[in-house]
Amino acid sequence: MKIGIDLSYEGIFDSSSKKEGIFRYNDFLFYELLRLDKTLELEFWCLEGNVPFFSDLHSKILRDFSERISFLTEKNTSGIFNGFFRIPFIKSLKQGSKLENLYGAIKNTSCADIGFSDVVSIYGLHYFPRKKNFTLHDLFTCLVPDLFRNAFSNIDKMNEEAIKNLSQFAREGAEFVVFNDYVKNNQLLKFVPDTENCCISVIPNPVMMRKNKMKDLGEEFVHKKYQFEGRYIFYPTINRPNKNILLILQALDILIKQGEIFRLVTTGSMGTLTQTDLYVRENCLSDYIIETGYLTDDEWYTLYKHSTVGVVTTIVEGPGMPQQVLEALQVGTLPVVCTKCLGVEESLKTVGLCLKDANLYWTDPYDPVGLAERIKFVCDHSEQVIFEQRGILDAYSKRTWSDVARDYLQLIYR
């Protein structure tokens, strides 16, 4: 059995994209699929210019399963591709362009038995003539479009194209996978026509961090590399509207004025969004913000390990429970505060918990005073809070990546 993985992005990636949740999820999933099924092969569909990026991203897969991995690029096309315009909402490309040639290779040259995609803004899987599987992480930009409107003036058009893309997959008979019933019922079935009669499987995902495979580089490493000492919050995320970094900045400002000095260490950039950029400059917070950019797995784990408190301020996440919460809990040395984000109650129910059981000192995503109070409280009662929160990780850790891969294999061979 060979799976074709649709990575037909138009742009060329650099290393900063490697910690995107969607890429990390796939790396865990693909590795476990190959480990469990010794006959399985993967065929990555991407532009030739992105082969180095995806080779680096999936370096462990290539190291351990190289003989079962291949790349299909625009170089593999078998002549002019004439079927391009059968999908009307995909923008017209110049005949003979790299992306059009890649689509042609997928249609005419791919040896895969089943195609896989999990990106609503790429289209290569439409041209694959055999069985298709689409994993939908979320459609929360459709759920709360106004949240994204300042950052993306064309958000309505983006949502419209995503819905059309998924609806087309439904008409083509694709099977869908979602992380939880919240995404299934409140996003996929709510917004996407033609999906009510589709095969939709719910496959929850576990924690996306393998603690036993990461090395603690030490607190001194943090001080030397980032040139600061003292307490800090580590929030590894790209600065997007739903991540709500502005709330952390507002709470940080309150705490600093109270003499409680914290820094925010993040992989994102304050300059990405106008509101965070302005807030930092207007409130003279630049000395309290450390933007790390891309991190290795060991650096990432080390920053978690030596942070003072985990603070997750998201407004909405695909899996419901933010991955950063589970990662911080998995480190085992820091208390965690989280906003009461959309979908989190439904996520907790899937592991037998409720908001009261899972005491993450829930705060309103628009209440900086409440967040500042909770940060101070959990830091003052750190050991007590860490003890209270152990059951949350235990509940979510019952499911493993092997479980996820087995569920996918059942779909593949059905």
Short mmCIF file of C-alpha atoms in Angstrom, two decimals:
data_model
loop_
_atom_site.label_atom_id
_atom_site.label_comp_id
_atom_site.label_asym_id
_atom_site.label_seq_id
_atom_site.Cartn_x
_atom_site.Cartn_y
_atom_site.Cartn_z
CA MET A 1 0.00 0.00 0.00
CA LYS A 2 1.31 3.42 -0.97
CA ILE A 3 -0.11 6.73 0.35
CA GLY A 4 0.31 9.91 -1.67
CA ILE A 5 0.78 12.91 0.62
CA ASP A 6 -0.44 16.18 -0.92
CA LEU A 7 2.09 18.93 -0.18
CA SER A 8 1.40 20.89 -3.37
CA TYR A 9 1.96 24.33 -1.85
CA GLU A 10 2.63 27.09 -4.34
CA GLY A 11 5.28 28.86 -2.22
CA ILE A 12 8.69 27.68 -1.08
CA PHE A 13 9.13 27.08 2.66
CA ASP A 14 11.99 27.95 4.99
CA SER A 15 12.91 26.47 8.37
CA SER A 16 10.59 28.83 10.33
CA SER A 17 7.59 26.77 9.20
CA LYS A 18 8.83 23.55 10.77
CA LYS A 19 7.09 24.03 14.10
CA GLU A 20 3.68 24.65 12.51
CA GLY A 21 1.26 22.36 14.31
CA ILE A 22 0.04 20.83 11.07
CA PHE A 23 3.57 19.76 10.08
CA ARG A 24 4.39 18.40 13.53
CA TYR A 25 1.14 16.41 13.57
CA ASN A 26 1.94 14.82 10.21
CA ASP A 27 5.49 13.94 11.19
CA PHE A 28 4.25 12.00 14.25
CA LEU A 29 1.46 10.32 12.25
CA PHE A 30 3.57 9.29 9.26
CA TYR A 31 6.31 7.85 11.46
CA GLU A 32 3.87 5.67 13.39
CA LEU A 33 2.10 4.51 10.21
CA LEU A 34 5.41 3.32 8.77
CA ARG A 35 6.50 1.74 12.04
CA LEU A 36 3.30 -0.27 12.46
CA ASP A 37 2.79 -1.32 8.83
CA LYS A 38 6.00 -2.74 7.35
CA THR A 39 4.49 -2.83 3.85
CA LEU A 40 3.37 0.79 3.78
CA GLU A 41 5.09 3.37 1.54
CA LEU A 42 4.75 7.16 1.34
CA GLU A 43 4.94 9.28 -1.80
CA PHE A 44 5.27 13.02 -1.06
CA TRP A 45 3.78 15.34 -3.71
CA CYS A 46 5.54 18.72 -3.68
CA LEU A 47 7.40 21.23 -5.81
CA GLU A 48 11.05 20.39 -6.41
CA GLY A 49 12.04 23.54 -4.49
CA ASN A 50 10.33 22.22 -1.34
CA VAL A 51 12.00 18.80 -1.34
CA PRO A 52 14.83 20.02 0.96
CA PHE A 53 12.33 21.50 3.43
CA PHE A 54 10.17 18.38 3.67
CA SER A 55 13.26 16.13 3.73
CA ASP A 56 14.52 18.08 6.73
CA LEU A 57 11.09 18.20 8.37
CA HIS A 58 10.72 14.43 8.08
CA SER A 59 14.41 13.64 8.66
CA LYS A 60 13.67 10.90 11.22
CA ILE A 61 11.27 9.22 8.80
CA LEU A 62 13.86 9.35 6.02
CA ARG A 63 16.54 8.09 8.38
CA ASP A 64 14.55 5.06 9.52
CA PHE A 65 12.40 4.28 6.47
CA SER A 66 14.26 5.77 3.50
CA GLU A 67 13.60 2.78 1.23
CA ARG A 68 9.84 3.34 1.64
CA ILE A 69 9.80 7.08 0.89
CA SER A 70 9.69 8.79 -2.50
CA PHE A 71 9.03 12.31 -3.81
CA LEU A 72 6.82 13.16 -6.77
CA THR A 73 7.51 16.66 -8.16
CA GLU A 74 6.78 18.74 -11.25
CA LYS A 75 9.86 17.08 -12.79
CA ASN A 76 7.90 13.79 -12.96
CA THR A 77 5.10 15.10 -15.15
CA SER A 78 4.38 13.09 -18.30
CA GLY A 79 3.81 15.90 -20.76
CA ILE A 80 1.26 18.75 -20.97
CA PHE A 81 -1.54 18.43 -18.41
CA ASN A 82 -4.90 19.13 -20.07
CA GLY A 83 -7.29 18.38 -17.19
CA PHE A 84 -6.57 21.45 -15.10
CA PHE A 85 -9.75 23.45 -15.62
CA ARG A 86 -12.20 20.78 -14.48
CA ILE A 87 -12.16 22.33 -10.96
CA PRO A 88 -13.57 25.80 -11.57
CA PHE A 89 -12.76 27.55 -8.27
CA ILE A 90 -9.01 26.87 -8.50
CA LYS A 91 -7.29 29.91 -9.91
CA SER A 92 -5.99 29.62 -13.45
CA LEU A 93 -2.28 28.90 -13.78
CA LYS A 94 -0.07 29.53 -16.74
CA GLN A 95 0.13 26.42 -18.89
CA GLY A 96 3.38 24.63 -18.16
CA SER A 97 3.86 26.29 -14.75
CA LYS A 98 5.55 24.29 -12.02
CA LEU A 99 2.37 23.84 -10.01
CA GLU A 100 0.34 22.80 -13.06
CA ASN A 101 3.02 20.27 -13.94
CA LEU A 102 2.91 18.91 -10.39
CA TYR A 103 -0.86 18.47 -10.70
CA GLY A 104 -0.24 16.63 -13.96
CA ALA A 105 2.27 14.34 -12.25
CA ILE A 106 -0.26 13.58 -9.49
CA LYS A 107 -2.94 12.75 -12.06
CA ASN A 108 -0.88 10.77 -14.55
CA THR A 109 2.29 9.52 -12.83
CA SER A 110 1.57 8.87 -9.14
CA CYS A 111 1.86 5.24 -8.03
CA ALA A 112 -0.12 5.81 -4.83
CA ASP A 113 -3.15 3.70 -3.92
CA ILE A 114 -4.73 6.39 -1.72
CA GLY A 115 -4.24 10.16 -1.50
CA PHE A 116 -4.04 12.14 1.74
CA SER A 117 -4.36 15.86 2.44
CA ASP A 118 -5.05 18.03 5.48
CA VAL A 119 -4.71 21.55 4.06
CA VAL A 120 -7.78 23.46 2.88
CA SER A 121 -5.75 25.80 0.66
CA ILE A 122 -3.94 23.29 -1.58
CA TYR A 123 -5.55 21.34 -4.40
CA GLY A 124 -3.33 18.55 -5.71
CA LEU A 125 -5.47 15.78 -4.23
CA HIS A 126 -8.38 16.76 -6.51
CA TYR A 127 -6.40 15.47 -9.47
CA PHE A 128 -5.65 12.12 -7.89
CA PRO A 129 -7.89 9.52 -9.60
CA ARG A 130 -8.16 7.01 -6.76
CA LYS A 131 -9.33 6.86 -3.13
CA LYS A 132 -8.99 10.11 -1.14
CA ASN A 133 -8.74 10.93 2.55
CA PHE A 134 -8.94 14.49 3.93
CA THR A 135 -8.10 15.28 7.56
CA LEU A 136 -9.73 18.53 8.67
CA HIS A 137 -7.90 20.15 11.57
CA ASP A 138 -10.43 22.97 11.91
CA LEU A 139 -12.53 25.63 10.23
CA PHE A 140 -12.48 28.12 13.08
CA THR A 141 -11.94 31.07 10.76
CA CYS A 142 -15.48 30.35 9.54
CA LEU A 143 -16.67 30.08 13.13
CA VAL A 144 -15.26 33.46 14.23
CA PRO A 145 -14.40 35.41 11.05
CA ASP A 146 -14.44 38.81 12.77
CA LEU A 147 -11.54 37.70 14.95
CA PHE A 148 -9.37 37.48 11.84
CA ARG A 149 -10.72 40.42 9.86
CA ASN A 150 -8.09 42.99 10.90
CA ALA A 151 -5.25 40.61 10.12
CA PHE A 152 -6.75 39.26 6.90
CA SER A 153 -8.93 41.73 5.04
CA ASN A 154 -9.93 38.97 2.60
CA ILE A 155 -10.99 36.51 5.33
CA ASP A 156 -14.46 36.05 3.83
CA LYS A 157 -12.98 35.07 0.48
CA MET A 158 -10.48 32.75 2.19
CA ASN A 159 -13.31 31.02 4.03
CA GLU A 160 -15.40 30.78 0.88
CA GLU A 161 -12.54 29.10 -0.99
CA ALA A 162 -11.89 26.67 1.87
CA ILE A 163 -15.57 25.68 1.96
CA LYS A 164 -15.69 25.20 -1.81
CA ASN A 165 -12.54 23.09 -1.65
CA LEU A 166 -13.95 20.79 1.05
CA SER A 167 -17.33 20.60 -0.67
CA GLN A 168 -15.57 19.52 -3.86
CA PHE A 169 -13.79 16.76 -1.92
CA ALA A 170 -17.17 15.62 -0.58
CA ARG A 171 -18.60 15.40 -4.10
CA GLU A 172 -15.52 13.42 -5.16
CA GLY A 173 -16.27 10.84 -2.48
CA ALA A 174 -13.38 11.68 -0.13
CA GLU A 175 -13.43 10.26 3.38
CA PHE A 176 -12.98 12.87 6.11
CA VAL A 177 -11.16 12.68 9.45
CA VAL A 178 -11.64 15.21 12.25
CA PHE A 179 -10.10 15.46 15.72
CA ASN A 180 -13.35 15.63 17.68
CA ASP A 181 -17.12 15.93 17.46
CA TYR A 182 -16.90 19.70 17.98
CA VAL A 183 -15.05 20.13 14.66
CA LYS A 184 -17.36 17.60 13.00
CA ASN A 185 -20.67 19.09 14.11
CA ASN A 186 -19.89 22.79 14.62
CA GLN A 187 -17.51 23.29 11.70
CA LEU A 188 -17.45 20.62 8.97
CA LEU A 189 -21.14 19.71 8.86
CA LYS A 190 -22.23 23.25 9.73
CA PHE A 191 -20.34 25.12 7.02
CA VAL A 192 -19.55 22.65 4.21
CA PRO A 193 -22.30 21.56 1.80
CA ASP A 194 -22.46 17.97 0.53
CA THR A 195 -20.77 16.47 3.61
CA GLU A 196 -23.87 15.13 5.37
CA ASN A 197 -23.63 11.77 3.54
CA CYS A 198 -19.83 11.49 3.64
CA CYS A 199 -17.83 9.04 5.70
CA ILE A 200 -16.53 11.15 8.62
CA SER A 201 -14.26 9.51 11.20
CA VAL A 202 -13.36 11.09 14.54
CA ILE A 203 -9.71 10.36 15.42
CA PRO A 204 -8.48 12.38 18.44
CA ASN A 205 -4.79 13.27 18.60
CA PRO A 206 -2.54 12.89 21.66
CA VAL A 207 0.21 15.18 22.99
CA MET A 208 2.54 16.36 20.22
CA MET A 209 5.74 16.18 22.25
CA ARG A 210 7.91 13.16 22.97
CA LYS A 211 9.52 14.16 26.23
CA ASN A 212 11.75 11.08 26.42
CA LYS A 213 13.36 11.97 23.09
CA MET A 214 14.29 15.55 24.06
CA LYS A 215 17.32 16.81 25.96
CA ASP A 216 17.30 19.52 28.62
CA LEU A 217 20.12 21.90 27.67
CA GLY A 218 20.00 23.55 31.10
CA GLU A 219 18.94 26.86 32.59
CA GLU A 220 22.34 28.38 31.90
CA PHE A 221 21.79 27.76 28.19
CA VAL A 222 18.59 29.83 28.34
CA HIS A 223 20.34 32.71 30.12
CA LYS A 224 23.32 32.78 27.77
CA LYS A 225 21.49 32.37 24.49
CA TYR A 226 18.68 34.84 25.18
CA GLN A 227 20.58 37.26 27.43
CA PHE A 228 18.21 37.51 30.37
CA GLU A 229 17.64 36.09 33.84
CA GLY A 230 14.53 35.77 35.96
CA ARG A 231 11.00 34.51 35.53
CA TYR A 232 9.46 33.96 32.13
CA ILE A 233 6.44 32.59 30.30
CA PHE A 234 7.15 30.36 27.31
CA TYR A 235 4.38 30.43 24.70
CA PRO A 236 5.60 28.65 21.55
CA THR A 237 3.24 29.82 18.83
CA ILE A 238 3.00 31.82 15.67
CA ASN A 239 1.36 35.19 16.40
CA ARG A 240 -2.10 34.74 14.93
CA PRO A 241 -5.36 36.39 16.05
CA ASN A 242 -6.75 33.23 17.64
CA LYS A 243 -3.58 32.76 19.74
CA ASN A 244 -4.51 35.98 21.57
CA ILE A 245 -0.98 37.05 22.50
CA LEU A 246 -2.33 40.54 23.16
CA LEU A 247 -3.95 39.20 26.35
CA ILE A 248 -0.57 38.00 27.66
CA LEU A 249 0.98 41.37 26.86
CA GLN A 250 -1.79 43.17 28.76
CA ALA A 251 -1.43 40.86 31.77
CA LEU A 252 2.36 41.20 31.60
CA ASP A 253 2.02 44.99 31.69
CA ILE A 254 -0.21 44.77 34.78
CA LEU A 255 2.19 42.43 36.58
CA ILE A 256 5.26 44.54 35.79
CA LYS A 257 3.54 47.65 37.15
CA GLN A 258 2.84 45.68 40.33
CA GLY A 259 6.54 44.81 40.63
CA GLU A 260 6.04 41.23 39.40
CA ILE A 261 8.62 40.95 36.65
CA PHE A 262 8.04 38.33 33.95
CA ARG A 263 9.25 38.06 30.38
CA LEU A 264 7.39 36.50 27.47
CA VAL A 265 9.44 34.08 25.39
CA THR A 266 7.73 33.09 22.15
CA THR A 267 8.51 31.67 18.73
CA GLY A 268 6.24 34.24 17.12
CA SER A 269 6.82 37.88 16.25
CA MET A 270 4.95 40.81 17.78
CA GLY A 271 5.29 42.63 14.47
CA THR A 272 3.09 40.08 12.69
CA LEU A 273 -0.08 41.70 14.02
CA THR A 274 -0.60 45.46 14.25
CA GLN A 275 -2.34 45.27 17.63
CA THR A 276 0.50 43.39 19.36
CA ASP A 277 3.17 45.51 17.70
CA LEU A 278 1.48 48.75 18.81
CA TYR A 279 0.84 47.50 22.34
CA VAL A 280 4.49 46.55 22.87
CA ARG A 281 5.74 49.91 21.60
CA GLU A 282 3.13 52.08 23.37
CA ASN A 283 3.69 50.34 26.71
CA CYS A 284 7.50 50.04 26.46
CA LEU A 285 7.46 46.25 26.72
CA SER A 286 10.13 45.42 24.15
CA ASP A 287 12.70 44.63 26.87
CA TYR A 288 10.33 42.02 28.27
CA ILE A 289 9.72 40.17 24.98
CA ILE A 290 12.10 37.53 23.59
CA GLU A 291 11.29 36.30 20.09
CA THR A 292 13.24 33.11 19.47
CA GLY A 293 12.24 32.26 15.93
CA TYR A 294 12.79 28.64 14.91
CA LEU A 295 13.82 26.27 17.71
CA THR A 296 15.30 22.79 17.67
CA ASP A 297 13.39 20.14 19.63
CA ASP A 298 15.94 20.33 22.46
CA GLU A 299 15.77 24.15 22.66
CA TRP A 300 11.99 23.99 22.61
CA TYR A 301 11.89 21.48 25.47
CA THR A 302 14.52 23.37 27.47
CA LEU A 303 12.55 26.62 27.30
CA TYR A 304 9.48 24.80 28.58
CA LYS A 305 11.48 23.06 31.31
CA HIS A 306 12.86 26.26 32.85
CA SER A 307 9.88 28.57 32.39
CA THR A 308 8.02 29.74 35.49
CA VAL A 309 4.45 29.19 34.38
CA GLY A 310 2.57 27.95 31.34
CA VAL A 311 0.13 30.53 30.01
CA VAL A 312 -2.09 29.68 27.04
CA THR A 313 -4.44 32.44 25.91
CA THR A 314 -5.99 31.02 22.76
CA ILE A 315 -9.55 31.91 21.76
CA VAL A 316 -10.19 28.85 19.60
CA GLU A 317 -8.17 25.77 18.59
CA GLY A 318 -8.83 22.90 16.20
CA PRO A 319 -8.36 20.10 18.75
CA GLY A 320 -10.29 22.05 21.41
CA MET A 321 -7.64 21.57 24.11
CA PRO A 322 -4.60 23.65 23.08
CA GLN A 323 -1.50 21.53 22.49
CA GLN A 324 0.60 24.04 24.44
CA VAL A 325 -1.38 23.16 27.58
CA LEU A 326 -0.61 19.46 27.23
CA GLU A 327 3.03 20.13 26.37
CA ALA A 328 3.50 22.35 29.43
CA LEU A 329 1.83 19.76 31.65
CA GLN A 330 4.01 17.02 30.19
CA VAL A 331 7.17 18.85 31.23
CA GLY A 332 5.91 18.39 34.79
CA THR A 333 7.65 21.33 36.44
CA LEU A 334 5.32 24.27 35.89
CA PRO A 335 1.74 25.26 36.71
CA VAL A 336 -0.54 26.13 33.81
CA VAL A 337 -3.20 28.81 33.24
CA CYS A 338 -5.50 28.63 30.22
CA THR A 339 -8.31 30.66 28.72
CA LYS A 340 -11.73 29.09 28.42
CA CYS A 341 -11.51 28.73 24.65
CA LEU A 342 -14.11 27.52 22.18
CA GLY A 343 -14.28 23.73 21.97
CA VAL A 344 -12.30 23.01 25.12
CA GLU A 345 -15.29 21.69 27.09
CA GLU A 346 -16.08 19.24 24.29
CA SER A 347 -12.45 18.13 24.23
CA LEU A 348 -12.44 17.53 27.98
CA LYS A 349 -15.57 15.39 27.70
CA THR A 350 -13.81 13.04 25.27
CA VAL A 351 -11.33 12.11 28.04
CA GLY A 352 -13.90 12.01 30.84
CA LEU A 353 -13.20 15.44 32.34
CA CYS A 354 -15.03 18.74 32.79
CA LEU A 355 -13.86 22.30 33.43
CA LYS A 356 -14.06 21.80 37.19
CA ASP A 357 -12.07 18.54 37.11
CA ALA A 358 -9.41 20.01 34.85
CA ASN A 359 -8.50 23.04 36.92
CA LEU A 360 -6.38 25.12 34.58
CA TYR A 361 -7.41 28.26 36.44
CA TRP A 362 -9.65 29.10 33.51
CA THR A 363 -9.89 32.75 32.59
CA ASP A 364 -11.92 34.75 30.11
CA PRO A 365 -9.95 35.31 26.86
CA TYR A 366 -10.64 39.05 27.07
CA ASP A 367 -9.86 39.63 30.77
CA PRO A 368 -6.22 40.71 31.31
CA VAL A 369 -6.79 41.56 34.99
CA GLY A 370 -8.15 38.07 35.64
CA LEU A 371 -5.22 36.51 33.80
CA ALA A 372 -2.67 38.56 35.77
CA GLU A 373 -4.31 37.49 39.04
CA ARG A 374 -4.21 33.83 38.05
CA ILE A 375 -0.59 33.97 36.92
CA LYS A 376 0.42 35.44 40.26
CA PHE A 377 -1.66 32.91 42.20
CA VAL A 378 -0.34 29.79 40.45
CA CYS A 379 3.24 31.04 40.77
CA ASP A 380 2.74 31.61 44.51
CA HIS A 381 1.21 28.13 44.88
CA SER A 382 3.23 26.31 42.26
CA GLU A 383 3.62 22.90 43.92
CA GLN A 384 -0.05 22.73 44.87
CA VAL A 385 -1.19 23.63 41.35
CA ILE A 386 1.18 21.16 39.65
CA PHE A 387 -0.20 18.41 41.90
CA GLU A 388 -3.81 19.40 41.15
CA GLN A 389 -3.23 19.35 37.39
CA ARG A 390 -1.60 15.92 37.09
CA GLY A 391 -4.88 14.21 36.26
CA ILE A 392 -5.37 16.30 33.11
CA LEU A 393 -2.25 14.95 31.44
CA ASP A 394 -3.03 11.43 32.65
CA ALA A 395 -6.44 11.59 30.93
CA TYR A 396 -5.03 12.88 27.63
CA SER A 397 -2.00 10.56 27.69
CA LYS A 398 -4.07 7.38 27.60
CA ARG A 399 -4.21 7.80 23.84
CA THR A 400 -0.93 7.40 21.95
CA TRP A 401 0.32 8.07 18.43
CA SER A 402 0.23 4.33 17.86
CA ASP A 403 -3.52 4.44 18.58
CA VAL A 404 -3.94 7.26 16.06
CA ALA A 405 -1.96 5.37 13.41
CA ARG A 406 -3.99 2.18 13.96
CA ASP A 407 -7.22 4.15 13.47
CA TYR A 408 -5.86 5.57 10.22
CA LEU A 409 -4.74 2.13 9.03
CA GLN A 410 -8.27 0.83 9.54
CA LEU A 411 -9.52 3.61 7.24
CA ILE A 412 -6.79 3.01 4.68
CA TYR A 413 -7.52 -0.69 4.34
CA ARG A 414 -11.31 -0.44 4.63
#
